[in-house]
């Protein structure tokens, strides 16, 4: 037998309860809204207090929802950053490589400027140089230590002239050709330079050892001892080398010897200055005799 078409939708008890509670909720909401409207018109202060209480009661729910939204946003940003991290890393690596190249170039320019300023300072403060030339080669396999200078007697270079760099003494001209000269380095086994210790002026002799070092021996005092770090400069004794040019710094002390390294390492130089032979001026004081009687 078919169901009648005019049967009410509340044939189910659950459906009937649902409709009933829906009506009750709607009527209750309308009644509460009407009461709140009347309260806001009659007692605004009380209505404000009621809104504050409701806000306080719902604050934890609001804060929790905001926290969830922020965490979701942060998670999305983190995922995006992770996806783009590879591209950022490649970009930073390229920038770092470019900056490193520029830094190396800047350091090279700074070193070149400092070296040229030291050379300029030497030519300004010292005597007029004979020539400023490039060291184009050197010997490194024998006890004799030489370097080749691309300036010769056409530039005024002569045998015996001292050669120095920005840091100190390099050596002395051994022989000069037309456009080149051979320099005996201070580390050469046959080089002897009169020196003195700074600052007390203790005289000594610096002799090349042929292996890149200099042997320092006290002059005329057997009990004189030197220490690591002692600095020696030319004394000017005997001419040839002008005084107060840095020569060597002691870096190794043995029971019988004091070994030093040159202040101006010839292996690290590309330019050098040739100076005239130092000739100390001796001042002769003339005695003025009193006039004879009757003159």
PDB file of C-alpha atoms in Angstrom:
ATOM      1  CA  UNK A   1       0.000   0.000   0.000  1.00  0.00           C
ATOM      2  CA  UNK A   2       1.535   3.416  -1.050  1.00  0.00           C
ATOM      3  CA  UNK A   3       2.213   6.213   1.429  1.00  0.00           C
ATOM      4  CA  UNK A   4      -0.194   9.163   1.267  1.00  0.00           C
ATOM      5  CA  UNK A   5       1.290  12.236  -0.483  1.00  0.00           C
ATOM      6  CA  UNK A   6       0.082  14.645   2.229  1.00  0.00           C
ATOM      7  CA  UNK A   7       2.100  12.954   5.019  1.00  0.00           C
ATOM      8  CA  UNK A   8       3.903  15.549   7.204  1.00  0.00           C
ATOM      9  CA  UNK A   9       7.737  15.536   7.196  1.00  0.00           C
ATOM     10  CA  UNK A  10       7.717  14.889  10.925  1.00  0.00           C
ATOM     11  CA  UNK A  11       6.989  11.214  10.519  1.00  0.00           C
ATOM     12  CA  UNK A  12      10.307  10.583  12.314  1.00  0.00           C
ATOM     13  CA  UNK A  13      10.612  11.438  15.972  1.00  0.00           C
ATOM     14  CA  UNK A  14      14.204  12.582  15.456  1.00  0.00           C
ATOM     15  CA  UNK A  15      13.063  14.920  12.690  1.00  0.00           C
ATOM     16  CA  UNK A  16      10.298  16.284  14.873  1.00  0.00           C
ATOM     17  CA  UNK A  17      12.787  16.993  17.709  1.00  0.00           C
ATOM     18  CA  UNK A  18      15.081  18.711  15.248  1.00  0.00           C
ATOM     19  CA  UNK A  19      12.354  20.995  13.974  1.00  0.00           C
ATOM     20  CA  UNK A  20      11.257  21.781  17.511  1.00  0.00           C
ATOM     21  CA  UNK A  21      14.727  22.707  18.759  1.00  0.00           C
ATOM     22  CA  UNK A  22      15.302  24.749  15.620  1.00  0.00           C
ATOM     23  CA  UNK A  23      12.172  26.768  16.299  1.00  0.00           C
ATOM     24  CA  UNK A  24      13.169  27.184  19.935  1.00  0.00           C
ATOM     25  CA  UNK A  25      16.684  28.371  18.975  1.00  0.00           C
ATOM     26  CA  UNK A  26      15.312  30.856  16.456  1.00  0.00           C
ATOM     27  CA  UNK A  27      12.768  32.255  18.925  1.00  0.00           C
ATOM     28  CA  UNK A  28      15.386  32.379  21.698  1.00  0.00           C
ATOM     29  CA  UNK A  29      17.863  34.183  19.438  1.00  0.00           C
ATOM     30  CA  UNK A  30      15.252  36.679  18.412  1.00  0.00           C
ATOM     31  CA  UNK A  31      14.254  37.225  22.040  1.00  0.00           C
ATOM     32  CA  UNK A  32      17.898  37.680  23.162  1.00  0.00           C
ATOM     33  CA  UNK A  33      18.518  40.107  20.313  1.00  0.00           C
ATOM     34  CA  UNK A  34      15.394  42.060  21.276  1.00  0.00           C
ATOM     35  CA  UNK A  35      16.491  42.152  24.928  1.00  0.00           C
ATOM     36  CA  UNK A  36      19.985  43.332  23.980  1.00  0.00           C
ATOM     37  CA  UNK A  37      18.488  46.040  21.776  1.00  0.00           C
ATOM     38  CA  UNK A  38      16.234  47.209  24.594  1.00  0.00           C
ATOM     39  CA  UNK A  39      19.183  47.052  27.062  1.00  0.00           C
ATOM     40  CA  UNK A  40      21.399  49.167  24.789  1.00  0.00           C
ATOM     41  CA  UNK A  41      18.686  51.790  24.568  1.00  0.00           C
ATOM     42  CA  UNK A  42      17.682  51.788  28.227  1.00  0.00           C
ATOM     43  CA  UNK A  43      21.058  51.175  29.944  1.00  0.00           C
ATOM     44  CA  UNK A  44      24.055  51.822  27.666  1.00  0.00           C
ATOM     45  CA  UNK A  45      26.566  51.357  30.535  1.00  0.00           C
ATOM     46  CA  UNK A  46      25.165  47.972  31.380  1.00  0.00           C
ATOM     47  CA  UNK A  47      25.194  46.996  27.728  1.00  0.00           C
ATOM     48  CA  UNK A  48      28.890  48.010  27.505  1.00  0.00           C
ATOM     49  CA  UNK A  49      29.693  45.917  30.576  1.00  0.00           C
ATOM     50  CA  UNK A  50      27.896  42.968  29.036  1.00  0.00           C
ATOM     51  CA  UNK A  51      29.912  43.335  25.817  1.00  0.00           C
ATOM     52  CA  UNK A  52      33.113  43.448  27.846  1.00  0.00           C
ATOM     53  CA  UNK A  53      32.200  40.250  29.673  1.00  0.00           C
ATOM     54  CA  UNK A  54      31.408  38.519  26.400  1.00  0.00           C
ATOM     55  CA  UNK A  55      34.734  39.712  24.937  1.00  0.00           C
ATOM     56  CA  UNK A  56      36.610  38.389  27.972  1.00  0.00           C
ATOM     57  CA  UNK A  57      34.848  35.069  27.723  1.00  0.00           C
ATOM     58  CA  UNK A  58      35.652  34.650  24.023  1.00  0.00           C
ATOM     59  CA  UNK A  59      39.246  35.925  24.293  1.00  0.00           C
ATOM     60  CA  UNK A  60      40.895  32.455  24.556  1.00  0.00           C
ATOM     61  CA  UNK A  61      38.982  31.264  21.491  1.00  0.00           C
ATOM     62  CA  UNK A  62      39.960  34.393  19.528  1.00  0.00           C
ATOM     63  CA  UNK A  63      43.618  34.096  20.560  1.00  0.00           C
ATOM     64  CA  UNK A  64      43.686  30.407  19.664  1.00  0.00           C
ATOM     65  CA  UNK A  65      42.242  31.079  16.250  1.00  0.00           C
ATOM     66  CA  UNK A  66      44.745  33.854  15.618  1.00  0.00           C
ATOM     67  CA  UNK A  67      47.622  31.589  16.661  1.00  0.00           C
ATOM     68  CA  UNK A  68      46.428  28.934  14.222  1.00  0.00           C
ATOM     69  CA  UNK A  69      46.210  31.496  11.415  1.00  0.00           C
ATOM     70  CA  UNK A  70      49.728  32.836  12.162  1.00  0.00           C
ATOM     71  CA  UNK A  71      51.241  29.368  12.346  1.00  0.00           C
ATOM     72  CA  UNK A  72      49.584  28.458   9.063  1.00  0.00           C
ATOM     73  CA  UNK A  73      50.960  31.628   7.465  1.00  0.00           C
ATOM     74  CA  UNK A  74      54.449  30.975   8.868  1.00  0.00           C
ATOM     75  CA  UNK A  75      54.321  27.397   7.644  1.00  0.00           C
ATOM     76  CA  UNK A  76      53.378  28.584   4.178  1.00  0.00           C
ATOM     77  CA  UNK A  77      56.230  31.130   4.209  1.00  0.00           C
ATOM     78  CA  UNK A  78      58.691  28.496   5.396  1.00  0.00           C
ATOM     79  CA  UNK A  79      57.650  26.126   2.645  1.00  0.00           C
ATOM     80  CA  UNK A  80      58.041  28.911   0.084  1.00  0.00           C
ATOM     81  CA  UNK A  81      61.459  29.856   1.462  1.00  0.00           C
ATOM     82  CA  UNK A  82      62.571  26.222   1.365  1.00  0.00           C
ATOM     83  CA  UNK A  83      61.476  25.939  -2.251  1.00  0.00           C
ATOM     84  CA  UNK A  84      63.339  29.155  -3.173  1.00  0.00           C
ATOM     85  CA  UNK A  85      66.406  28.376  -1.015  1.00  0.00           C
ATOM     86  CA  UNK A  86      68.351  26.733  -3.829  1.00  0.00           C
ATOM     87  CA  UNK A  87      67.965  29.783  -6.041  1.00  0.00           C
ATOM     88  CA  UNK A  88      69.004  32.115  -3.217  1.00  0.00           C
ATOM     89  CA  UNK A  89      72.053  29.970  -2.440  1.00  0.00           C
ATOM     90  CA  UNK A  90      73.187  30.057  -6.065  1.00  0.00           C
ATOM     91  CA  UNK A  91      72.726  33.820  -6.165  1.00  0.00           C
ATOM     92  CA  UNK A  92      74.685  34.320  -2.927  1.00  0.00           C
ATOM     93  CA  UNK A  93      77.478  32.047  -4.154  1.00  0.00           C
ATOM     94  CA  UNK A  94      77.767  34.042  -7.359  1.00  0.00           C
ATOM     95  CA  UNK A  95      77.846  37.314  -5.425  1.00  0.00           C
ATOM     96  CA  UNK A  96      80.445  35.930  -2.985  1.00  0.00           C
ATOM     97  CA  UNK A  97      82.669  34.800  -5.862  1.00  0.00           C
ATOM     98  CA  UNK A  98      82.399  38.191  -7.526  1.00  0.00           C
ATOM     99  CA  UNK A  99      83.143  39.998  -4.248  1.00  0.00           C
ATOM    100  CA  UNK A 100      86.136  37.729  -3.604  1.00  0.00           C
ATOM    101  CA  UNK A 101      87.579  38.577  -7.008  1.00  0.00           C
ATOM    102  CA  UNK A 102      87.090  42.287  -6.355  1.00  0.00           C
ATOM    103  CA  UNK A 103      88.667  41.920  -2.896  1.00  0.00           C
ATOM    104  CA  UNK A 104      91.756  40.230  -4.349  1.00  0.00           C
ATOM    105  CA  UNK A 105      92.070  42.955  -6.976  1.00  0.00           C
ATOM    106  CA  UNK A 106      91.714  45.657  -4.298  1.00  0.00           C
ATOM    107  CA  UNK A 107      94.382  44.039  -2.123  1.00  0.00           C
ATOM    108  CA  UNK A 108      96.731  43.784  -5.103  1.00  0.00           C
ATOM    109  CA  UNK A 109      96.215  47.477  -5.893  1.00  0.00           C
ATOM    110  CA  UNK A 110      96.768  48.431  -2.240  1.00  0.00           C
ATOM    111  CA  UNK A 111      99.999  46.422  -2.153  1.00  0.00           C
ATOM    112  CA  UNK A 112     101.198  48.012  -5.396  1.00  0.00           C
ATOM    113  CA  UNK A 113     100.378  51.520  -4.129  1.00  0.00           C
ATOM    114  CA  UNK A 114     102.177  50.916  -0.827  1.00  0.00           C
ATOM    115  CA  UNK A 115     105.249  49.567  -2.652  1.00  0.00           C
ATOM    116  CA  UNK A 116     105.395  52.532  -5.024  1.00  0.00           C
ATOM    117  CA  UNK A 117     104.944  54.963  -2.120  1.00  0.00           C
ATOM    118  CA  UNK A 118     107.860  53.364  -0.288  1.00  0.00           C
ATOM    119  CA  UNK A 119     110.027  53.662  -3.402  1.00  0.00           C
ATOM    120  CA  UNK A 120     108.958  57.269  -3.847  1.00  0.00           C
ATOM    121  CA  UNK A 121     109.760  57.979  -0.198  1.00  0.00           C
ATOM    122  CA  UNK A 122     113.261  56.557  -0.650  1.00  0.00           C
ATOM    123  CA  UNK A 123     113.932  58.716  -3.698  1.00  0.00           C
ATOM    124  CA  UNK A 124     112.557  61.794  -1.924  1.00  0.00           C
ATOM    125  CA  UNK A 125     114.377  61.393   1.398  1.00  0.00           C
ATOM    126  CA  UNK A 126     117.682  59.933   0.180  1.00  0.00           C
ATOM    127  CA  UNK A 127     120.266  61.002  -2.329  1.00  0.00           C
ATOM    128  CA  UNK A 128     119.361  61.363  -5.961  1.00  0.00           C
ATOM    129  CA  UNK A 129     119.065  57.790  -7.346  1.00  0.00           C
ATOM    130  CA  UNK A 130     121.092  56.706 -10.326  1.00  0.00           C
ATOM    131  CA  UNK A 131     118.354  54.448 -11.728  1.00  0.00           C
ATOM    132  CA  UNK A 132     115.134  52.693 -10.795  1.00  0.00           C
ATOM    133  CA  UNK A 133     114.968  49.379 -12.645  1.00  0.00           C
ATOM    134  CA  UNK A 134     113.319  45.978 -12.593  1.00  0.00           C
ATOM    135  CA  UNK A 135     114.913  42.817 -11.233  1.00  0.00           C
ATOM    136  CA  UNK A 136     114.372  40.384 -14.084  1.00  0.00           C
ATOM    137  CA  UNK A 137     116.145  37.257 -12.844  1.00  0.00           C
ATOM    138  CA  UNK A 138     118.220  35.690 -10.088  1.00  0.00           C
ATOM    139  CA  UNK A 139     120.335  32.641  -9.322  1.00  0.00           C
ATOM    140  CA  UNK A 140     119.118  30.077  -6.821  1.00  0.00           C
ATOM    141  CA  UNK A 141     121.170  26.931  -7.231  1.00  0.00           C
ATOM    142  CA  UNK A 142     124.689  27.919  -6.118  1.00  0.00           C
ATOM    143  CA  UNK A 143     126.283  29.604  -3.141  1.00  0.00           C
ATOM    144  CA  UNK A 144     126.737  32.746  -5.243  1.00  0.00           C
ATOM    145  CA  UNK A 145     123.566  34.792  -5.192  1.00  0.00           C
ATOM    146  CA  UNK A 146     123.068  37.215  -8.070  1.00  0.00           C
ATOM    147  CA  UNK A 147     120.178  39.115  -9.590  1.00  0.00           C
ATOM    148  CA  UNK A 148     119.907  40.711 -13.032  1.00  0.00           C
ATOM    149  CA  UNK A 149     118.867  44.363 -13.286  1.00  0.00           C
ATOM    150  CA  UNK A 150     117.494  45.742 -16.560  1.00  0.00           C
ATOM    151  CA  UNK A 151     119.633  48.894 -16.407  1.00  0.00           C
ATOM    152  CA  UNK A 152     123.297  49.301 -17.339  1.00  0.00           C
ATOM    153  CA  UNK A 153     126.010  51.891 -17.859  1.00  0.00           C
ATOM    154  CA  UNK A 154     123.842  53.668 -20.436  1.00  0.00           C
ATOM    155  CA  UNK A 155     121.622  54.503 -17.448  1.00  0.00           C
ATOM    156  CA  UNK A 156     124.565  55.554 -15.288  1.00  0.00           C
ATOM    157  CA  UNK A 157     124.941  52.248 -13.419  1.00  0.00           C
ATOM    158  CA  UNK A 158     128.507  51.396 -12.416  1.00  0.00           C
ATOM    159  CA  UNK A 159     130.184  48.547 -10.543  1.00  0.00           C
ATOM    160  CA  UNK A 160     130.184  48.914  -6.763  1.00  0.00           C
ATOM    161  CA  UNK A 161     126.996  50.988  -6.496  1.00  0.00           C
ATOM    162  CA  UNK A 162     124.622  49.919  -3.711  1.00  0.00           C
ATOM    163  CA  UNK A 163     121.176  48.584  -4.598  1.00  0.00           C
ATOM    164  CA  UNK A 164     118.179  48.815  -2.274  1.00  0.00           C
ATOM    165  CA  UNK A 165     114.478  48.148  -2.243  1.00  0.00           C
ATOM    166  CA  UNK A 166     111.567  49.675  -0.317  1.00  0.00           C
ATOM    167  CA  UNK A 167     112.390  47.629   2.781  1.00  0.00           C
ATOM    168  CA  UNK A 168     116.151  47.842   2.889  1.00  0.00           C
ATOM    169  CA  UNK A 169     119.479  46.891   1.323  1.00  0.00           C
ATOM    170  CA  UNK A 170     119.417  44.407  -1.576  1.00  0.00           C
ATOM    171  CA  UNK A 171     123.077  44.216  -2.578  1.00  0.00           C
ATOM    172  CA  UNK A 172     125.721  45.862  -4.739  1.00  0.00           C
ATOM    173  CA  UNK A 173     126.382  46.099  -8.479  1.00  0.00           C
ATOM    174  CA  UNK A 174     128.954  43.421  -9.373  1.00  0.00           C
ATOM    175  CA  UNK A 175     129.253  44.241 -13.065  1.00  0.00           C
ATOM    176  CA  UNK A 176     127.414  46.492 -15.508  1.00  0.00           C
ATOM    177  CA  UNK A 177     126.684  46.015 -19.195  1.00  0.00           C
ATOM    178  CA  UNK A 178     125.126  48.456 -21.608  1.00  0.00           C
ATOM    179  CA  UNK A 179     121.492  47.777 -20.705  1.00  0.00           C
ATOM    180  CA  UNK A 180     121.768  45.295 -17.815  1.00  0.00           C
ATOM    181  CA  UNK A 181     123.743  44.770 -14.648  1.00  0.00           C
ATOM    182  CA  UNK A 182     124.495  41.911 -12.277  1.00  0.00           C
ATOM    183  CA  UNK A 183     123.728  42.521  -8.599  1.00  0.00           C
ATOM    184  CA  UNK A 184     125.495  40.646  -5.799  1.00  0.00           C
ATOM    185  CA  UNK A 185     122.772  40.055  -3.220  1.00  0.00           C
ATOM    186  CA  UNK A 186     123.434  40.515   0.500  1.00  0.00           C
ATOM    187  CA  UNK A 187     122.796  36.776   0.937  1.00  0.00           C
ATOM    188  CA  UNK A 188     125.662  35.952  -1.442  1.00  0.00           C
ATOM    189  CA  UNK A 189     128.525  34.008   0.119  1.00  0.00           C
ATOM    190  CA  UNK A 190     131.051  36.703  -0.795  1.00  0.00           C
ATOM    191  CA  UNK A 191     129.107  39.740   0.444  1.00  0.00           C
ATOM    192  CA  UNK A 192     130.309  41.582   3.555  1.00  0.00           C
ATOM    193  CA  UNK A 193     128.429  44.616   4.875  1.00  0.00           C
ATOM    194  CA  UNK A 194     129.420  46.716   7.933  1.00  0.00           C
ATOM    195  CA  UNK A 195     126.344  47.026  10.146  1.00  0.00           C
ATOM    196  CA  UNK A 196     125.322  48.160  13.608  1.00  0.00           C
ATOM    197  CA  UNK A 197     122.578  47.050  15.958  1.00  0.00           C
ATOM    198  CA  UNK A 198     119.580  49.259  16.596  1.00  0.00           C
ATOM    199  CA  UNK A 199     119.313  51.131  18.903  1.00  0.00           C
ATOM    200  CA  UNK A 200     122.572  50.813  20.867  1.00  0.00           C
ATOM    201  CA  UNK A 201     124.840  50.988  17.804  1.00  0.00           C
ATOM    202  CA  UNK A 202     126.875  47.834  18.524  1.00  0.00           C
ATOM    203  CA  UNK A 203     129.106  47.354  15.436  1.00  0.00           C
ATOM    204  CA  UNK A 204     129.028  44.052  13.579  1.00  0.00           C
ATOM    205  CA  UNK A 205     129.745  42.440  10.227  1.00  0.00           C
ATOM    206  CA  UNK A 206     126.983  40.898   8.091  1.00  0.00           C
ATOM    207  CA  UNK A 207     128.161  38.093   5.806  1.00  0.00           C
ATOM    208  CA  UNK A 208     125.995  36.228   3.316  1.00  0.00           C
ATOM    209  CA  UNK A 209     125.730  32.483   3.836  1.00  0.00           C
ATOM    210  CA  UNK A 210     124.668  31.586   0.291  1.00  0.00           C
ATOM    211  CA  UNK A 211     121.450  29.897   1.430  1.00  0.00           C
ATOM    212  CA  UNK A 212     119.196  32.929   1.821  1.00  0.00           C
ATOM    213  CA  UNK A 213     120.433  33.952   5.295  1.00  0.00           C
ATOM    214  CA  UNK A 214     123.001  36.355   6.745  1.00  0.00           C
ATOM    215  CA  UNK A 215     125.554  35.587   9.436  1.00  0.00           C
ATOM    216  CA  UNK A 216     125.985  38.386  11.978  1.00  0.00           C
ATOM    217  CA  UNK A 217     129.279  38.602  13.874  1.00  0.00           C
ATOM    218  CA  UNK A 218     130.161  41.179  16.522  1.00  0.00           C
ATOM    219  CA  UNK A 219     133.082  43.410  15.583  1.00  0.00           C
ATOM    220  CA  UNK A 220     135.957  43.451  18.048  1.00  0.00           C
ATOM    221  CA  UNK A 221     134.044  42.010  21.026  1.00  0.00           C
ATOM    222  CA  UNK A 222     133.977  38.255  21.393  1.00  0.00           C
ATOM    223  CA  UNK A 223     131.639  38.254  24.388  1.00  0.00           C
ATOM    224  CA  UNK A 224     128.936  40.299  22.644  1.00  0.00           C
ATOM    225  CA  UNK A 225     125.724  38.320  22.229  1.00  0.00           C
ATOM    226  CA  UNK A 226     122.751  39.038  20.070  1.00  0.00           C
ATOM    227  CA  UNK A 227     119.149  37.912  20.472  1.00  0.00           C
ATOM    228  CA  UNK A 228     116.304  36.967  18.197  1.00  0.00           C
ATOM    229  CA  UNK A 229     114.560  40.040  16.859  1.00  0.00           C
ATOM    230  CA  UNK A 230     117.658  42.293  16.911  1.00  0.00           C
ATOM    231  CA  UNK A 231     117.613  44.669  13.941  1.00  0.00           C
ATOM    232  CA  UNK A 232     120.750  45.703  12.071  1.00  0.00           C
ATOM    233  CA  UNK A 233     121.286  48.634   9.709  1.00  0.00           C
ATOM    234  CA  UNK A 234     124.238  49.775   7.645  1.00  0.00           C
ATOM    235  CA  UNK A 235     126.808  51.691   9.644  1.00  0.00           C
ATOM    236  CA  UNK A 236     128.313  53.666   6.761  1.00  0.00           C
ATOM    237  CA  UNK A 237     131.827  52.551   7.759  1.00  0.00           C
ATOM    238  CA  UNK A 238     134.201  52.223   4.824  1.00  0.00           C
ATOM    239  CA  UNK A 239     131.873  54.003   2.404  1.00  0.00           C
ATOM    240  CA  UNK A 240     129.909  52.253  -0.389  1.00  0.00           C
ATOM    241  CA  UNK A 241     126.720  51.766   1.646  1.00  0.00           C
ATOM    242  CA  UNK A 242     124.967  54.818   3.123  1.00  0.00           C
ATOM    243  CA  UNK A 243     124.248  54.610   6.855  1.00  0.00           C
ATOM    244  CA  UNK A 244     120.944  53.609   8.492  1.00  0.00           C
ATOM    245  CA  UNK A 245     119.681  51.376   5.679  1.00  0.00           C
ATOM    246  CA  UNK A 246     117.875  48.299   7.128  1.00  0.00           C
ATOM    247  CA  UNK A 247     119.779  45.091   6.458  1.00  0.00           C
ATOM    248  CA  UNK A 248     118.686  42.085   8.539  1.00  0.00           C
ATOM    249  CA  UNK A 249     116.766  40.780  11.558  1.00  0.00           C
ATOM    250  CA  UNK A 250     118.125  37.890  13.636  1.00  0.00           C
ATOM    251  CA  UNK A 251     115.751  34.923  13.587  1.00  0.00           C
ATOM    252  CA  UNK A 252     117.961  32.009  14.710  1.00  0.00           C
ATOM    253  CA  UNK A 253     120.614  31.842  17.416  1.00  0.00           C
ATOM    254  CA  UNK A 254     123.058  28.964  17.845  1.00  0.00           C
ATOM    255  CA  UNK A 255     125.913  28.439  20.268  1.00  0.00           C
ATOM    256  CA  UNK A 256     128.455  30.005  17.910  1.00  0.00           C
ATOM    257  CA  UNK A 257     126.484  31.918  15.271  1.00  0.00           C
ATOM    258  CA  UNK A 258     123.674  34.410  14.840  1.00  0.00           C
ATOM    259  CA  UNK A 259     121.685  33.966  11.656  1.00  0.00           C
ATOM    260  CA  UNK A 260     119.411  36.673  10.278  1.00  0.00           C
ATOM    261  CA  UNK A 261     116.997  37.063   7.421  1.00  0.00           C
ATOM    262  CA  UNK A 262     117.245  40.057   5.072  1.00  0.00           C
ATOM    263  CA  UNK A 263     114.736  42.823   5.683  1.00  0.00           C
ATOM    264  CA  UNK A 264     114.265  43.310   1.951  1.00  0.00           C
ATOM    265  CA  UNK A 265     113.871  39.833   0.497  1.00  0.00           C
ATOM    266  CA  UNK A 266     115.266  39.897  -3.074  1.00  0.00           C
ATOM    267  CA  UNK A 267     112.972  37.036  -4.095  1.00  0.00           C
ATOM    268  CA  UNK A 268     109.920  39.199  -3.348  1.00  0.00           C
ATOM    269  CA  UNK A 269     111.104  42.321  -5.202  1.00  0.00           C
ATOM    270  CA  UNK A 270     110.378  43.384  -8.758  1.00  0.00           C
ATOM    271  CA  UNK A 271     111.862  46.916  -8.679  1.00  0.00           C
ATOM    272  CA  UNK A 272     115.045  48.196  -7.055  1.00  0.00           C
ATOM    273  CA  UNK A 273     116.909  51.506  -6.741  1.00  0.00           C
ATOM    274  CA  UNK A 274     120.556  51.974  -7.677  1.00  0.00           C
ATOM    275  CA  UNK A 275     122.233  54.683  -5.597  1.00  0.00           C
ATOM    276  CA  UNK A 276     125.649  56.330  -5.946  1.00  0.00           C
ATOM    277  CA  UNK A 277     128.515  55.034  -3.846  1.00  0.00           C
ATOM    278  CA  UNK A 278     128.421  56.578  -0.393  1.00  0.00           C
ATOM    279  CA  UNK A 279     131.364  58.836   0.299  1.00  0.00           C
ATOM    280  CA  UNK A 280     131.366  60.236   3.825  1.00  0.00           C
ATOM    281  CA  UNK A 281     132.357  63.849   4.009  1.00  0.00           C
ATOM    282  CA  UNK A 282     135.157  64.600   6.421  1.00  0.00           C
ATOM    283  CA  UNK A 283     135.005  68.089   7.813  1.00  0.00           C
ATOM    284  CA  UNK A 284     138.427  69.575   8.477  1.00  0.00           C
ATOM    285  CA  UNK A 285     138.366  72.251  11.140  1.00  0.00           C
ATOM    286  CA  UNK A 286     140.886  74.934  10.393  1.00  0.00           C
ATOM    287  CA  UNK A 287     142.560  76.548  13.355  1.00  0.00           C
ATOM    288  CA  UNK A 288     142.503  80.307  13.168  1.00  0.00           C
ATOM    289  CA  UNK A 289     145.779  81.687  14.506  1.00  0.00           C
ATOM    290  CA  UNK A 290     145.817  85.010  16.281  1.00  0.00           C
ATOM    291  CA  UNK A 291     147.441  87.856  14.365  1.00  0.00           C
ATOM    292  CA  UNK A 292     151.113  88.501  15.001  1.00  0.00           C
ATOM    293  CA  UNK A 293     152.080  91.593  16.926  1.00  0.00           C
ATOM    294  CA  UNK A 294     152.418  94.573  14.727  1.00  0.00           C
ATOM    295  CA  UNK A 295     150.074  93.198  12.048  1.00  0.00           C
TER     296      UNK A 295
END
